[in-house]
mmCIF file of C-alpha atoms and ligand atoms in Angstrom:
data_model
loop_
_atom_site.group_PDB
_atom_site.id
_atom_site.type_symbol
_atom_site.label_atom_id
_atom_site.label_comp_id
_atom_site.label_asym_id
_atom_site.label_seq_id
_atom_site.Cartn_x
_atom_site.Cartn_y
_atom_site.Cartn_z
ATOM 1 C CA UNK A 1 -4.230 35.011 10.452
ATOM 2 C CA UNK A 2 -6.143 32.036 8.954
ATOM 3 C CA UNK A 3 -4.505 30.402 5.920
ATOM 4 C CA UNK A 4 -6.506 29.687 2.796
ATOM 5 C CA UNK A 5 -5.575 27.463 -0.046
ATOM 6 C CA UNK A 6 -5.591 28.602 -3.645
ATOM 7 C CA UNK A 7 -5.072 26.074 -6.643
ATOM 8 C CA UNK A 8 -2.499 26.841 -9.269
ATOM 9 C CA UNK A 9 0.006 25.185 -11.438
ATOM 10 C CA UNK A 10 3.762 25.002 -11.235
ATOM 11 C CA UNK A 11 5.868 23.459 -13.742
ATOM 12 C CA UNK A 12 2.728 21.639 -15.053
ATOM 13 C CA UNK A 13 2.086 20.205 -11.569
ATOM 14 C CA UNK A 14 -0.549 21.348 -9.328
ATOM 15 C CA UNK A 15 0.129 23.048 -6.225
ATOM 16 C CA UNK A 16 -1.496 25.110 -3.726
ATOM 17 C CA UNK A 17 -0.334 28.674 -2.480
ATOM 18 C CA UNK A 18 -0.734 29.662 1.231
ATOM 19 C CA UNK A 19 -2.154 32.943 1.470
ATOM 20 C CA UNK A 20 -2.898 35.063 4.492
ATOM 21 C CA UNK A 21 -6.411 36.524 5.020
ATOM 22 C CA UNK A 22 -5.322 39.779 3.068
ATOM 23 C CA UNK A 23 -4.803 37.576 0.025
ATOM 24 C CA UNK A 24 -0.749 38.010 0.044
ATOM 25 C CA UNK A 25 0.742 34.887 -0.769
ATOM 26 C CA UNK A 26 3.073 33.969 2.243
ATOM 27 C CA UNK A 27 4.789 31.003 0.606
ATOM 28 C CA UNK A 28 3.892 28.122 -1.823
ATOM 29 C CA UNK A 29 2.663 24.687 -0.158
ATOM 30 C CA UNK A 30 4.804 22.127 -1.743
ATOM 31 C CA UNK A 31 3.259 19.065 -3.531
ATOM 32 C CA UNK A 32 4.314 16.924 -0.718
ATOM 33 C CA UNK A 33 2.772 19.309 1.942
ATOM 34 C CA UNK A 34 -0.408 19.027 0.115
ATOM 35 C CA UNK A 35 -0.382 15.224 0.092
ATOM 36 C CA UNK A 36 0.588 15.086 3.777
ATOM 37 C CA UNK A 37 -2.228 17.583 4.828
ATOM 38 C CA UNK A 38 -5.221 16.920 2.554
ATOM 39 C CA UNK A 39 -8.285 15.863 4.245
ATOM 40 C CA UNK A 40 -10.545 13.012 2.788
ATOM 41 C CA UNK A 41 -12.250 15.558 0.791
ATOM 42 C CA UNK A 42 -9.322 17.345 -0.625
ATOM 43 C CA UNK A 43 -7.361 14.144 -1.465
ATOM 44 C CA UNK A 44 -9.780 13.507 -4.287
ATOM 45 C CA UNK A 45 -7.286 16.079 -6.313
ATOM 46 C CA UNK A 46 -4.133 14.264 -5.215
ATOM 47 C CA UNK A 47 -2.349 12.234 -7.902
ATOM 48 C CA UNK A 48 -0.994 8.799 -7.050
ATOM 49 C CA UNK A 49 2.372 9.824 -8.540
ATOM 50 C CA UNK A 50 2.699 12.685 -5.942
ATOM 51 C CA UNK A 51 1.911 10.086 -3.070
ATOM 52 C CA UNK A 52 4.566 7.612 -4.319
ATOM 53 C CA UNK A 53 6.862 10.550 -4.482
ATOM 54 C CA UNK A 54 5.995 11.692 -0.916
ATOM 55 C CA UNK A 55 6.565 7.890 0.524
ATOM 56 C CA UNK A 56 10.059 8.087 -1.213
ATOM 57 C CA UNK A 57 11.135 11.387 0.076
ATOM 58 C CA UNK A 58 11.488 10.164 3.430
ATOM 59 C CA UNK A 59 12.924 6.886 3.024
ATOM 60 C CA UNK A 60 16.538 8.113 3.083
ATOM 61 C CA UNK A 61 16.352 9.592 6.494
ATOM 62 C CA UNK A 62 13.471 7.336 7.792
ATOM 63 C CA UNK A 63 11.154 8.921 10.329
ATOM 64 C CA UNK A 64 11.114 7.524 13.978
ATOM 65 C CA UNK A 65 8.254 5.485 15.178
ATOM 66 C CA UNK A 66 6.769 8.328 17.350
ATOM 67 C CA UNK A 67 7.129 10.909 14.345
ATOM 68 C CA UNK A 68 4.987 8.210 12.254
ATOM 69 C CA UNK A 69 2.571 7.931 15.079
ATOM 70 C CA UNK A 70 1.953 11.619 15.274
ATOM 71 C CA UNK A 71 1.587 11.694 11.388
ATOM 72 C CA UNK A 72 -1.084 8.894 11.817
ATOM 73 C CA UNK A 73 -3.091 10.988 14.272
ATOM 74 C CA UNK A 74 -3.356 13.821 11.792
ATOM 75 C CA UNK A 75 -3.791 11.702 8.785
ATOM 76 C CA UNK A 76 -6.493 9.413 10.070
ATOM 77 C CA UNK A 77 -9.518 9.483 7.995
ATOM 78 C CA UNK A 78 -13.118 8.334 8.404
ATOM 79 C CA UNK A 79 -13.942 5.377 6.176
ATOM 80 C CA UNK A 80 -17.693 6.030 6.718
ATOM 81 C CA UNK A 81 -17.541 9.583 5.451
ATOM 82 C CA UNK A 82 -17.291 8.118 1.980
ATOM 83 C CA UNK A 83 -20.260 8.226 -0.391
ATOM 84 C CA UNK A 84 -20.045 5.311 -2.919
ATOM 85 C CA UNK A 85 -23.284 6.512 -4.838
ATOM 86 C CA UNK A 86 -21.632 7.752 -7.959
ATOM 87 C CA UNK A 87 -19.175 4.666 -7.964
ATOM 88 C CA UNK A 88 -22.130 2.504 -7.969
ATOM 89 C CA UNK A 89 -23.515 4.317 -11.141
ATOM 90 C CA UNK A 90 -20.228 4.156 -12.686
ATOM 91 C CA UNK A 91 -19.547 0.630 -12.045
ATOM 92 C CA UNK A 92 -23.030 -0.441 -13.732
ATOM 93 C CA UNK A 93 -22.982 2.020 -16.599
ATOM 94 C CA UNK A 94 -19.679 3.232 -17.511
ATOM 95 C CA UNK A 95 -17.424 0.234 -17.172
ATOM 96 C CA UNK A 96 -17.097 -2.541 -19.488
ATOM 97 C CA UNK A 97 -17.527 -6.187 -18.323
ATOM 98 C CA UNK A 98 -13.821 -6.703 -19.063
ATOM 99 C CA UNK A 99 -12.889 -3.631 -17.043
ATOM 100 C CA UNK A 100 -15.116 -4.952 -14.047
ATOM 101 C CA UNK A 101 -13.484 -8.318 -14.123
ATOM 102 C CA UNK A 102 -9.902 -7.062 -14.041
ATOM 103 C CA UNK A 103 -10.951 -4.573 -11.521
ATOM 104 C CA UNK A 104 -12.431 -7.158 -9.150
ATOM 105 C CA UNK A 105 -9.674 -9.845 -9.762
ATOM 106 C CA UNK A 106 -6.751 -7.129 -8.788
ATOM 107 C CA UNK A 107 -8.984 -5.857 -5.982
ATOM 108 C CA UNK A 108 -10.128 -9.031 -4.205
ATOM 109 C CA UNK A 109 -6.536 -9.780 -3.159
ATOM 110 C CA UNK A 110 -6.350 -6.529 -1.437
ATOM 111 C CA UNK A 111 -9.564 -7.243 0.238
ATOM 112 C CA UNK A 112 -8.306 -10.310 1.729
ATOM 113 C CA UNK A 113 -4.802 -8.907 2.131
ATOM 114 C CA UNK A 114 -5.926 -6.019 4.354
ATOM 115 C CA UNK A 115 -7.986 -8.351 6.573
ATOM 116 C CA UNK A 116 -4.870 -10.925 6.851
ATOM 117 C CA UNK A 117 -2.494 -8.437 7.854
ATOM 118 C CA UNK A 118 -5.064 -6.676 10.408
ATOM 119 C CA UNK A 119 -5.484 -10.167 12.222
ATOM 120 C CA UNK A 120 -1.533 -10.991 12.061
ATOM 121 C CA UNK A 121 -0.077 -7.715 12.947
ATOM 122 C CA UNK A 122 -0.900 -8.092 16.597
ATOM 123 C CA UNK A 123 1.842 -10.891 16.846
ATOM 124 C CA UNK A 124 4.507 -8.387 15.468
ATOM 125 C CA UNK A 125 3.487 -5.773 17.822
ATOM 126 C CA UNK A 126 4.178 -8.155 20.887
ATOM 127 C CA UNK A 127 7.767 -7.629 20.387
ATOM 128 C CA UNK A 128 10.124 -4.623 19.753
ATOM 129 C CA UNK A 129 10.643 -1.177 21.523
ATOM 130 C CA UNK A 130 7.887 0.565 23.387
ATOM 131 C CA UNK A 131 7.802 3.134 20.630
ATOM 132 C CA UNK A 132 7.396 0.617 17.872
ATOM 133 C CA UNK A 133 4.648 -0.819 19.813
ATOM 134 C CA UNK A 134 2.797 2.497 19.895
ATOM 135 C CA UNK A 135 3.358 2.900 16.175
ATOM 136 C CA UNK A 136 2.268 -0.570 15.246
ATOM 137 C CA UNK A 137 -0.855 0.225 17.197
ATOM 138 C CA UNK A 138 -1.775 2.659 14.717
ATOM 139 C CA UNK A 139 -0.909 0.491 11.529
ATOM 140 C CA UNK A 140 -3.121 -2.271 12.969
ATOM 141 C CA UNK A 141 -5.947 0.330 13.082
ATOM 142 C CA UNK A 142 -5.247 1.501 9.612
ATOM 143 C CA UNK A 143 -5.352 -2.100 8.194
ATOM 144 C CA UNK A 144 -8.689 -2.450 10.089
ATOM 145 C CA UNK A 145 -9.964 0.667 8.351
ATOM 146 C CA UNK A 146 -8.863 -0.549 4.860
ATOM 147 C CA UNK A 147 -10.531 -3.897 5.389
ATOM 148 C CA UNK A 148 -13.893 -1.887 6.040
ATOM 149 C CA UNK A 149 -13.111 0.382 2.883
ATOM 150 C CA UNK A 150 -13.057 -2.801 0.713
ATOM 151 C CA UNK A 151 -15.765 -4.392 2.643
ATOM 152 C CA UNK A 152 -18.070 -1.144 1.519
ATOM 153 C CA UNK A 153 -16.671 -1.106 -1.912
ATOM 154 C CA UNK A 154 -17.728 -4.967 -2.485
ATOM 155 C CA UNK A 155 -21.065 -4.249 -0.936
ATOM 156 C CA UNK A 156 -22.292 -0.918 -2.203
ATOM 157 C CA UNK A 157 -20.506 -0.838 -5.630
ATOM 158 C CA UNK A 158 -19.881 -4.385 -6.866
ATOM 159 C CA UNK A 159 -23.147 -5.397 -4.910
ATOM 160 C CA UNK A 160 -21.698 -8.656 -3.612
ATOM 161 C CA UNK A 161 -24.033 -10.438 -1.100
ATOM 162 C CA UNK A 162 -23.735 -10.828 2.657
ATOM 163 C CA UNK A 163 -24.652 -9.297 5.915
ATOM 164 C CA UNK A 164 -21.517 -9.773 7.875
ATOM 165 C CA UNK A 165 -17.679 -8.937 6.816
ATOM 166 C CA UNK A 166 -17.046 -12.626 6.670
ATOM 167 C CA UNK A 167 -19.870 -13.067 4.411
ATOM 168 C CA UNK A 168 -18.447 -10.437 1.855
ATOM 169 C CA UNK A 169 -14.908 -11.719 2.197
ATOM 170 C CA UNK A 170 -16.592 -15.125 1.138
ATOM 171 C CA UNK A 171 -18.189 -13.642 -1.788
ATOM 172 C CA UNK A 172 -15.128 -11.789 -3.102
ATOM 173 C CA UNK A 173 -12.948 -15.102 -2.473
ATOM 174 C CA UNK A 174 -13.535 -16.640 -5.616
ATOM 175 C CA UNK A 175 -11.974 -13.769 -7.745
ATOM 176 C CA UNK A 176 -8.736 -13.899 -5.770
ATOM 177 C CA UNK A 177 -6.072 -14.832 -7.945
ATOM 178 C CA UNK A 178 -3.757 -17.916 -7.380
ATOM 179 C CA UNK A 179 -0.679 -15.292 -6.932
ATOM 180 C CA UNK A 180 -2.257 -14.465 -3.673
ATOM 181 C CA UNK A 181 -1.210 -17.720 -2.260
ATOM 182 C CA UNK A 182 2.572 -17.437 -2.583
ATOM 183 C CA UNK A 183 3.180 -14.216 -0.537
ATOM 184 C CA UNK A 184 0.101 -14.322 1.700
ATOM 185 C CA UNK A 185 0.782 -17.999 2.548
ATOM 186 C CA UNK A 186 4.616 -17.264 3.323
ATOM 187 C CA UNK A 187 3.530 -14.482 5.648
ATOM 188 C CA UNK A 188 0.982 -16.553 7.590
ATOM 189 C CA UNK A 189 3.552 -19.125 8.077
ATOM 190 C CA UNK A 190 6.120 -16.419 9.227
ATOM 191 C CA UNK A 191 3.458 -14.924 11.511
ATOM 192 C CA UNK A 192 2.938 -18.486 13.034
ATOM 193 C CA UNK A 193 6.731 -18.530 13.672
ATOM 194 C CA UNK A 194 6.579 -15.185 15.239
ATOM 195 C CA UNK A 195 3.941 -16.208 17.639
ATOM 196 C CA UNK A 196 6.221 -18.810 19.132
ATOM 197 C CA UNK A 197 8.821 -15.831 20.012
ATOM 198 C CA UNK A 198 7.763 -12.302 19.092
ATOM 199 C CA UNK A 199 11.231 -11.116 20.177
ATOM 200 C CA UNK A 200 13.086 -13.509 17.620
ATOM 201 C CA UNK A 201 15.098 -10.932 15.554
ATOM 202 C CA UNK A 202 15.653 -13.171 12.484
ATOM 203 C CA UNK A 203 11.753 -13.883 12.444
ATOM 204 C CA UNK A 204 10.944 -10.545 12.729
ATOM 205 C CA UNK A 205 13.136 -9.689 9.905
ATOM 206 C CA UNK A 206 11.736 -12.436 7.685
ATOM 207 C CA UNK A 207 8.212 -11.461 8.412
ATOM 208 C CA UNK A 208 9.239 -7.709 7.788
ATOM 209 C CA UNK A 209 10.732 -8.700 4.345
ATOM 210 C CA UNK A 210 7.672 -10.286 3.147
ATOM 211 C CA UNK A 211 5.078 -8.074 4.533
ATOM 212 C CA UNK A 212 6.518 -4.386 4.624
ATOM 213 C CA UNK A 213 9.212 -4.689 1.877
ATOM 214 C CA UNK A 214 7.266 -7.021 -0.702
ATOM 215 C CA UNK A 215 3.607 -7.078 -0.078
ATOM 216 C CA UNK A 216 3.362 -3.308 1.092
ATOM 217 C CA UNK A 217 6.053 -1.726 -0.851
ATOM 218 C CA UNK A 218 5.799 -3.675 -4.055
ATOM 219 C CA UNK A 219 2.696 -5.196 -4.674
ATOM 220 C CA UNK A 220 0.355 -3.040 -2.815
ATOM 221 C CA UNK A 221 1.740 0.421 -4.402
ATOM 222 C CA UNK A 222 1.788 -1.251 -7.624
ATOM 223 C CA UNK A 223 -1.819 -1.975 -7.404
ATOM 224 C CA UNK A 224 -2.572 1.287 -6.117
ATOM 225 C CA UNK A 225 -0.906 3.017 -9.227
ATOM 226 C CA UNK A 226 -2.698 0.702 -11.521
ATOM 227 C CA UNK A 227 -6.235 1.281 -10.140
ATOM 228 C CA UNK A 228 -5.875 4.695 -9.259
ATOM 229 C CA UNK A 229 -4.493 5.785 -12.651
ATOM 230 C CA UNK A 230 -7.212 3.988 -14.426
ATOM 231 C CA UNK A 231 -9.876 5.748 -12.289
ATOM 232 C CA UNK A 232 -8.101 9.158 -12.880
ATOM 233 C CA UNK A 233 -7.780 8.725 -16.394
ATOM 234 C CA UNK A 234 -11.190 7.718 -16.896
ATOM 235 C CA UNK A 235 -12.867 9.951 -14.363
ATOM 236 C CA UNK A 236 -14.706 6.913 -12.783
ATOM 237 C CA UNK A 237 -15.300 5.743 -9.183
ATOM 238 C CA UNK A 238 -14.623 8.874 -7.129
ATOM 239 C CA UNK A 239 -15.112 7.535 -3.454
ATOM 240 C CA UNK A 240 -12.814 4.475 -4.434
ATOM 241 C CA UNK A 241 -10.551 6.956 -5.770
ATOM 242 C CA UNK A 242 -10.444 9.251 -2.608
ATOM 243 C CA UNK A 243 -10.535 6.265 -0.125
ATOM 244 C CA UNK A 244 -7.563 4.274 -1.914
ATOM 245 C CA UNK A 245 -5.680 7.545 -2.405
ATOM 246 C CA UNK A 246 -6.029 7.946 1.399
ATOM 247 C CA UNK A 247 -4.976 4.249 1.919
ATOM 248 C CA UNK A 248 -2.121 4.969 -0.051
ATOM 249 C CA UNK A 249 -0.917 7.600 1.934
ATOM 250 C CA UNK A 250 -1.319 5.404 5.048
ATOM 251 C CA UNK A 251 1.054 2.912 3.219
ATOM 252 C CA UNK A 252 3.519 5.300 3.118
ATOM 253 C CA UNK A 253 3.874 5.353 6.741
ATOM 254 C CA UNK A 254 3.750 1.666 6.710
ATOM 255 C CA UNK A 255 6.430 1.291 4.367
ATOM 256 C CA UNK A 256 8.556 3.870 6.070
ATOM 257 C CA UNK A 257 8.011 2.319 9.267
ATOM 258 C CA UNK A 258 8.891 -1.122 7.974
ATOM 259 C CA UNK A 259 12.014 0.052 6.253
ATOM 260 C CA UNK A 260 13.184 1.445 9.446
ATOM 261 C CA UNK A 261 12.533 -1.848 11.345
ATOM 262 C CA UNK A 262 14.728 -3.770 8.481
ATOM 263 C CA UNK A 263 17.263 -1.041 8.580
ATOM 264 C CA UNK A 264 17.555 -0.930 12.394
ATOM 265 C CA UNK A 265 17.655 -4.774 12.608
ATOM 266 C CA UNK A 266 20.617 -4.876 10.179
ATOM 267 C CA UNK A 267 22.518 -2.042 11.994
ATOM 268 C CA UNK A 268 22.206 -3.988 15.168
ATOM 269 C CA UNK A 269 23.329 -7.296 13.738
ATOM 270 C CA UNK A 270 24.794 -7.326 10.132
ATOM 271 C CA UNK A 271 23.703 -11.217 9.896
ATOM 272 C CA UNK A 272 20.086 -9.925 9.464
ATOM 273 C CA UNK A 273 20.950 -8.950 5.884
ATOM 274 C CA UNK A 274 21.318 -12.557 5.016
ATOM 275 C CA UNK A 275 17.750 -13.073 6.495
ATOM 276 C CA UNK A 276 16.381 -10.301 4.077
ATOM 277 C CA UNK A 277 18.215 -11.829 1.174
ATOM 278 C CA UNK A 278 16.926 -15.424 1.747
ATOM 279 C CA UNK A 279 13.482 -14.186 2.222
ATOM 280 C CA UNK A 280 13.540 -12.168 -1.041
ATOM 281 C CA UNK A 281 15.109 -15.147 -2.937
ATOM 282 C CA UNK A 282 12.067 -17.323 -1.734
ATOM 283 C CA UNK A 283 9.672 -14.477 -2.706
ATOM 284 C CA UNK A 284 11.193 -14.140 -6.149
ATOM 285 C CA UNK A 285 11.189 -17.785 -6.813
ATOM 286 C CA UNK A 286 7.497 -17.876 -6.210
ATOM 287 C CA UNK A 287 6.779 -14.623 -8.110
ATOM 288 C CA UNK A 288 6.327 -16.155 -11.528
ATOM 289 C CA UNK A 289 4.671 -19.300 -10.540
ATOM 290 C CA UNK A 290 1.489 -18.818 -12.089
ATOM 291 C CA UNK A 291 -0.897 -20.915 -14.325
ATOM 292 C CA UNK A 292 -3.301 -18.238 -15.335
ATOM 293 C CA UNK A 293 -2.142 -14.675 -15.937
ATOM 294 C CA UNK A 294 -3.918 -11.748 -14.519
ATOM 295 C CA UNK A 295 -4.874 -9.609 -17.554
ATOM 296 C CA UNK A 296 -4.676 -5.792 -16.849
ATOM 297 C CA UNK A 297 -4.832 -4.503 -20.479
ATOM 298 C CA UNK A 298 -8.306 -3.450 -20.151
ATOM 299 C CA UNK A 299 -7.332 -1.280 -17.266
ATOM 300 C CA UNK A 300 -4.771 0.448 -19.459
ATOM 301 C CA UNK A 301 -1.374 -1.713 -18.470
ATOM 302 C CA UNK A 302 0.550 -4.019 -20.642
ATOM 303 C CA UNK A 303 2.593 -6.925 -18.850
ATOM 304 C CA UNK A 304 5.937 -5.120 -19.564
ATOM 305 C CA UNK A 305 4.611 -1.836 -17.851
ATOM 306 C CA UNK A 306 3.478 -3.846 -14.725
ATOM 307 C CA UNK A 307 7.013 -5.400 -14.746
ATOM 308 C CA UNK A 308 9.023 -2.352 -14.772
ATOM 309 C CA UNK A 309 6.676 -0.725 -12.177
ATOM 310 C CA UNK A 310 7.220 -3.646 -9.841
ATOM 311 C CA UNK A 311 11.045 -3.498 -10.397
ATOM 312 C CA UNK A 312 11.221 0.084 -9.690
ATOM 313 C CA UNK A 313 9.102 -0.273 -6.511
ATOM 314 C CA UNK A 314 11.358 -2.849 -5.131
ATOM 315 C CA UNK A 315 14.708 -1.541 -6.301
ATOM 316 C CA UNK A 316 13.909 2.072 -5.113
ATOM 317 C CA UNK A 317 13.233 1.036 -1.568
ATOM 318 C CA UNK A 318 16.441 -1.334 -1.389
ATOM 319 C CA UNK A 319 18.568 1.526 -2.526
ATOM 320 C CA UNK A 320 17.071 4.180 -0.526
ATOM 321 C CA UNK A 321 17.339 2.372 2.651
ATOM 322 C CA UNK A 322 20.869 1.073 1.917
ATOM 323 C CA UNK A 323 20.259 -2.687 1.472
ATOM 324 C CA UNK A 324 22.753 -4.221 -0.695
ATOM 325 C CA UNK A 325 21.990 -7.153 -2.987
ATOM 326 C CA UNK A 326 24.313 -10.072 -4.377
ATOM 327 C CA UNK A 327 24.396 -10.423 -7.774
ATOM 328 C CA UNK A 328 22.173 -13.624 -8.006
ATOM 329 C CA UNK A 329 19.334 -11.603 -6.548
ATOM 330 C CA UNK A 330 19.810 -8.617 -8.686
ATOM 331 C CA UNK A 331 19.512 -11.193 -11.625
ATOM 332 C CA UNK A 332 16.336 -12.509 -9.974
ATOM 333 C CA UNK A 333 14.838 -9.083 -9.769
ATOM 334 C CA UNK A 334 15.845 -8.618 -13.704
ATOM 335 C CA UNK A 335 13.850 -11.738 -14.353
ATOM 336 C CA UNK A 336 10.774 -10.587 -12.263
ATOM 337 C CA UNK A 337 7.341 -11.444 -13.510
ATOM 338 C CA UNK A 338 4.493 -9.048 -13.761
ATOM 339 C CA UNK A 339 2.283 -11.104 -11.326
ATOM 340 C CA UNK A 340 0.406 -9.010 -8.770
ATOM 341 C CA UNK A 341 -1.476 -10.089 -5.607
ATOM 342 C CA UNK A 342 -3.178 -7.967 -2.846
ATOM 343 C CA UNK A 343 -1.483 -5.886 -0.396
HETATM 344 FE FE1 FE2 B 401 -3.464 -1.702 4.265
HETATM 345 FE FE1 FE2 B 402 -0.237 -1.634 5.213
#
C-alpha cells in the first residue's frame, strides 16, 4: 500500500500524516521525519527552526559514521534542479539596496567558506578509521555541491560576472567581511598542520573544533537561521530558500559527525579536552576583533539577537555532547560578540 502525504497542523506546527491508499491514517509523520525525508521540492515548506531541532535531536546519542553515510545517500539533492528565475526577479524588484548589501555581505563568507572546506577536508580524510573516511567522502561531496549552489546564486541572481567558478569567487570576494579572516585563516593554518601528519590526534581535534564546532555549528547555522528566516517572512528567493534549507540539513550531518569526532577523541584520551579548550579560547579572542560591523538590521536582526543566537548554538552543542568548560571560557562565551563569517 503506497503511503501518501497530507498536510495539516498540530499544536500550531505543520506536520504531515501518513495515510494508506484507502485514506486511513496509519500514523502521524513527525516534524523530524518530515525534515529527514523531504525531497528538494518538498523542503521548500520546511522551517529552519525544525531543521535546527532535527540537528540537535540526535546530538545526545550521536549517530555513527555509517549511519550518517546512509543518511547522506538518501538526502543528497541535485543542485542543478533549482530554478533561480523567481529569485532573480525578487532580487531586482522586491529587495531594497540595503537588504541586498546585507544579504551579499553575509552570503559571500559562505561562498568562500564552502569552497575552502571543500578543498581542505581531503587532508582530514587521510586520517581516522575506515568508517570515518567513507563518511568524510560524503561531506566533501556535500561541500562541493554547496560551492556550486553559491556559484549559481551569484551568477544567476546577484548577476556577478565571470565564466569560471574562480571568476565568480573573485567577483564576490570584495564583499567578504573581515571577520572571515580569523576563523578561516585559523582553519587554513590547522589544515596545513594536519597535512604534515593526518593521524596526529591533537591536530585533528584542533581542526575539528574550528571547523565542525565553530564554523559549522555556530557561524554557519546562525547565518542560515538569519537569511532563511528573512526569506520565509518576506516570501522571497524561493530557490535560495530550498537550496539553503537542504544545505542546512546537510550541515546537520556534518555537525553530528564532527561532534562524534570530538567526543570520541576525548573519550580515548582525556587530554584532548585541553586542545578543544585552547582552540576555543583562540577563536573567542578573535571573535570580537572587527573594525567594521556587519549590519543585519535590514534583514530583521539586531546585534543582540544575533549574539544570543550564536551563544545558544555554541552552548547547545557543548552541553549535548558533554564537553565541560572551565569558568574562564564560560566568561568568554558570555562576552561573545555578534560577529559572523561564512560556514
Ligand atoms: Fe557546506
Ligand atoms: Fe559543512
